[in-house]
Coordinates of C-alpha atoms and ligand atoms in Angstrom, one line a residue:
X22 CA -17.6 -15.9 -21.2
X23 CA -21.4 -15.2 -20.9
X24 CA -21.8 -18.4 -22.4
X25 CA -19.8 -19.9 -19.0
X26 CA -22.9 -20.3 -16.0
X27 CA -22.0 -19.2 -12.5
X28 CA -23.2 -18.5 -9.5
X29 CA -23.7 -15.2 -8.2
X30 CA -22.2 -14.1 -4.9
X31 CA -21.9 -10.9 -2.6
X32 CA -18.3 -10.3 -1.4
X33 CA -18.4 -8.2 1.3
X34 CA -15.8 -6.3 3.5
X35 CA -15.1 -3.7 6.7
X36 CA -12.5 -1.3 7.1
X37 CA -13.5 0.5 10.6
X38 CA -16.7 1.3 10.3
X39 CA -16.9 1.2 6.5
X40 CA -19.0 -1.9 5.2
X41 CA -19.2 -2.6 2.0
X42 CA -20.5 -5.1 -0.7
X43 CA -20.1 -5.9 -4.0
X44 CA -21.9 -8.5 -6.4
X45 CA -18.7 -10.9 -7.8
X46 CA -19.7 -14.1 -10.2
X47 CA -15.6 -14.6 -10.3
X48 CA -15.4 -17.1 -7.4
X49 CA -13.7 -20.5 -7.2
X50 CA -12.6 -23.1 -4.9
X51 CA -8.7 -23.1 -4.9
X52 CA -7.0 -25.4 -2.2
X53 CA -8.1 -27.9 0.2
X54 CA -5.0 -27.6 2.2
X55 CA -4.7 -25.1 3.8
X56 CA -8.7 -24.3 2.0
X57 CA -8.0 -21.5 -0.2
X58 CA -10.5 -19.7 -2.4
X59 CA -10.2 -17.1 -5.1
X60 CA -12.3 -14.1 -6.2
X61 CA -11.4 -11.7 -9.2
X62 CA -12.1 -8.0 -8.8
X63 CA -11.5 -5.1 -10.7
X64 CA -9.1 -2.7 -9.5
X65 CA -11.3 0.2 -10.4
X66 CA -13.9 -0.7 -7.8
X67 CA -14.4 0.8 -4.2
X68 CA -14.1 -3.1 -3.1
X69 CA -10.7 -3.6 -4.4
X70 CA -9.5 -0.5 -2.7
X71 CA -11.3 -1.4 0.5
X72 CA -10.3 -5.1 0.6
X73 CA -6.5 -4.2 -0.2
X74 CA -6.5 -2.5 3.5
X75 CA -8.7 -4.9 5.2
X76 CA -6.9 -8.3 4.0
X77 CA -10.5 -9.9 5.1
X78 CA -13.7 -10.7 3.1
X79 CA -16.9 -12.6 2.9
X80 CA -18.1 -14.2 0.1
X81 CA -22.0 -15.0 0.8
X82 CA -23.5 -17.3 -2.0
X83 CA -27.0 -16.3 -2.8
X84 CA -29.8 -18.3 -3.8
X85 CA -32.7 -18.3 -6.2
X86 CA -34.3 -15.5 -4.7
X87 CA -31.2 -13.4 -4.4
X88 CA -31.8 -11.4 -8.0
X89 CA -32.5 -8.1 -6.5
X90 CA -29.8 -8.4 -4.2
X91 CA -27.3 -9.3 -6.9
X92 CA -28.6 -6.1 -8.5
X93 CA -28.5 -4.1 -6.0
X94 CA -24.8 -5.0 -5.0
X95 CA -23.5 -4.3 -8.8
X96 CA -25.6 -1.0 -8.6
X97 CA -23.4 2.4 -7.5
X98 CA -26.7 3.8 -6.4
X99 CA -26.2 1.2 -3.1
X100 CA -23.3 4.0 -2.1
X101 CA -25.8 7.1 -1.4
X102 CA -27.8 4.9 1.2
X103 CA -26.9 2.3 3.5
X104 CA -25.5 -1.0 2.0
X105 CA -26.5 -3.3 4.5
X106 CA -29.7 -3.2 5.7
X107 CA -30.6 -3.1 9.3
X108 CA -31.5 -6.7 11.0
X109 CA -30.5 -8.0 7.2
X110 CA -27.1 -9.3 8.3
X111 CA -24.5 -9.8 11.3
X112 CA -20.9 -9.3 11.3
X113 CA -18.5 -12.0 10.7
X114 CA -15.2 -13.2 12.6
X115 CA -13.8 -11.3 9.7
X116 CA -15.6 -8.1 10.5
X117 CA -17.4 -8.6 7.2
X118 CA -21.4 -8.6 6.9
X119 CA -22.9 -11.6 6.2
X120 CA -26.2 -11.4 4.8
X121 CA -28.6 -13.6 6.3
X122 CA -30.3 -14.5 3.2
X123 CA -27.2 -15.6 1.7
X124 CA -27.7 -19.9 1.4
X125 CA -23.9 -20.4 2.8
X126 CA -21.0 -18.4 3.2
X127 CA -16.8 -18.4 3.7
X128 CA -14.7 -15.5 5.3
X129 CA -11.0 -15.5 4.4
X130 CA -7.9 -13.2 5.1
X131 CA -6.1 -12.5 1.7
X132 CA -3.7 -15.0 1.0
X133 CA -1.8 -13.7 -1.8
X134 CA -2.9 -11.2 -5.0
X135 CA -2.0 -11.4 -8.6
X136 CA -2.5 -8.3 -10.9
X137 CA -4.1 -9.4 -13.9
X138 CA -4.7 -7.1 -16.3
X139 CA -7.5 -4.5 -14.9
X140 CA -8.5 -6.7 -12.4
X141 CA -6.7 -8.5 -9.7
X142 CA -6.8 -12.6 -8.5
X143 CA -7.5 -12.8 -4.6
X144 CA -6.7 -15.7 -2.8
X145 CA -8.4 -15.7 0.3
X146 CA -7.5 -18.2 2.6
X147 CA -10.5 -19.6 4.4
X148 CA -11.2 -19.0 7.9
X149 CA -14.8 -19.6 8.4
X150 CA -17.7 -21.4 6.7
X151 CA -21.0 -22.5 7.1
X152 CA -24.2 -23.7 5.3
X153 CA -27.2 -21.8 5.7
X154 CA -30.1 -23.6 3.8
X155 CA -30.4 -25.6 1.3
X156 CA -32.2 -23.1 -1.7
X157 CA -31.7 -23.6 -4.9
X158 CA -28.5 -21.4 -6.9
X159 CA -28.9 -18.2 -8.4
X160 CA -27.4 -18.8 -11.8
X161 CA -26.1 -15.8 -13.9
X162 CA -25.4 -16.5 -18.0
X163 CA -25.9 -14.6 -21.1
X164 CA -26.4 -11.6 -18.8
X165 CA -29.3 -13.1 -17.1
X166 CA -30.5 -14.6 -14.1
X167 CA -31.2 -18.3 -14.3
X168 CA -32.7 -20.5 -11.6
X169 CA -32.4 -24.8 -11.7
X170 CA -35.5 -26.6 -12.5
X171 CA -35.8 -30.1 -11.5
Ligands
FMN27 C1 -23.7 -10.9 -12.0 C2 -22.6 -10.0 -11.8 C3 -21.3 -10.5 -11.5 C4 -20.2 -9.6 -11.3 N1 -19.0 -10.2 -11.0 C5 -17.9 -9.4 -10.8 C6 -16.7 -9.9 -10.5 O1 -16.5 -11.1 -10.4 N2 -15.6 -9.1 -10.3 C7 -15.8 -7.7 -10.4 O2 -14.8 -7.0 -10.2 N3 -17.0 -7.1 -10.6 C8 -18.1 -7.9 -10.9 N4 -19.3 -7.4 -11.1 C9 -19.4 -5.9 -11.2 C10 -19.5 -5.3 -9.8 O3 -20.4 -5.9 -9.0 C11 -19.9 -3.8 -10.0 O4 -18.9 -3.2 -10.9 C12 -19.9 -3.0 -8.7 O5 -20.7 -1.9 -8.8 C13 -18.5 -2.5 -8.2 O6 -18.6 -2.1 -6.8 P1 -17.8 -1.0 -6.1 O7 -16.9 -0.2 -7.1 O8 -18.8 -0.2 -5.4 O9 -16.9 -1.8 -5.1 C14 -20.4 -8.2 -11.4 C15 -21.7 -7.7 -11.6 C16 -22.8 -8.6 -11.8 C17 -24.1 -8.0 -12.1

């Protein structure tokens, strides 16, 4: 698989006053109609738990300057201070953050789940959407980041 690019994204989530984030390269387009999208997540992770109540989530696609916030959102240390950083994001129509510096974004209300082994297919179906700017991907492959030239 690490021979597969992708781009990175930060799905993110509320339950009450709980926001949370989490860095997920396992995003695809799904459906045009109704627009349906799908992200992967493991059960193990505070995300899966969270999103299962919520039935909402943001997927914000970062750009080429995005490494350290890919790293940060894949890092447990994130839970023992505030994910989301004051003035770094606003909350969606979904109640999920959505980071400013993320170069687009899509909010969706689950759709349907599949249990897959030790993770589990989420089909979000999409309710919001925009384009922020027009910076270049952040790539992940091999285990590394990766930025387009040319
Ligand atoms: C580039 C990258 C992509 C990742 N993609 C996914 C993914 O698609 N699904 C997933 O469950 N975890 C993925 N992870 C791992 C989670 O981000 C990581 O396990 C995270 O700490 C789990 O968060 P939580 O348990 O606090 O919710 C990825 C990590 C990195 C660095």
């Amino acid at each position: 698989m690490g021979h597969f690019a992708s781009g990175v994204t930060v799905m993110t989530t509320a339950v009450a006053d709980r926001l949370h984030g989490m860095t997920v390269s396992a995003f695809a387009s799904v459906s045009l109609e109704p627009l349906l999208l799908l992200v992967v997540v493991e059960r193990a992770t505070l995300m899966h738990r969270l999103v299962m109540e919520s039935k909402a989530f943001a997927v914000n696609i970062l750009g080429e300057a995005g490494e350290a916030t890919s790293r940060f959102f894949a890092d447990n240390a994130r839970l023992t201070v505030p994910e989301f950083r004051e003035g770094g994001y606003r909350v969606g129509t979904t109640g999920a953050p959505i980071l400013n510096e993320a170069t687009g974004y899509l909010e969706a209300t689950v759709y349907s789940t599949l249990a897959a082994g030790d993770h589990t297919v989420i089909v979000g179906q999409v309710i919001a959407l925009e384009i922020v700017s027009e910076d270049g991907p952040l790539i992940y492959y091999r285990s590394g980041y990766r930025r387009l030239h040319g």
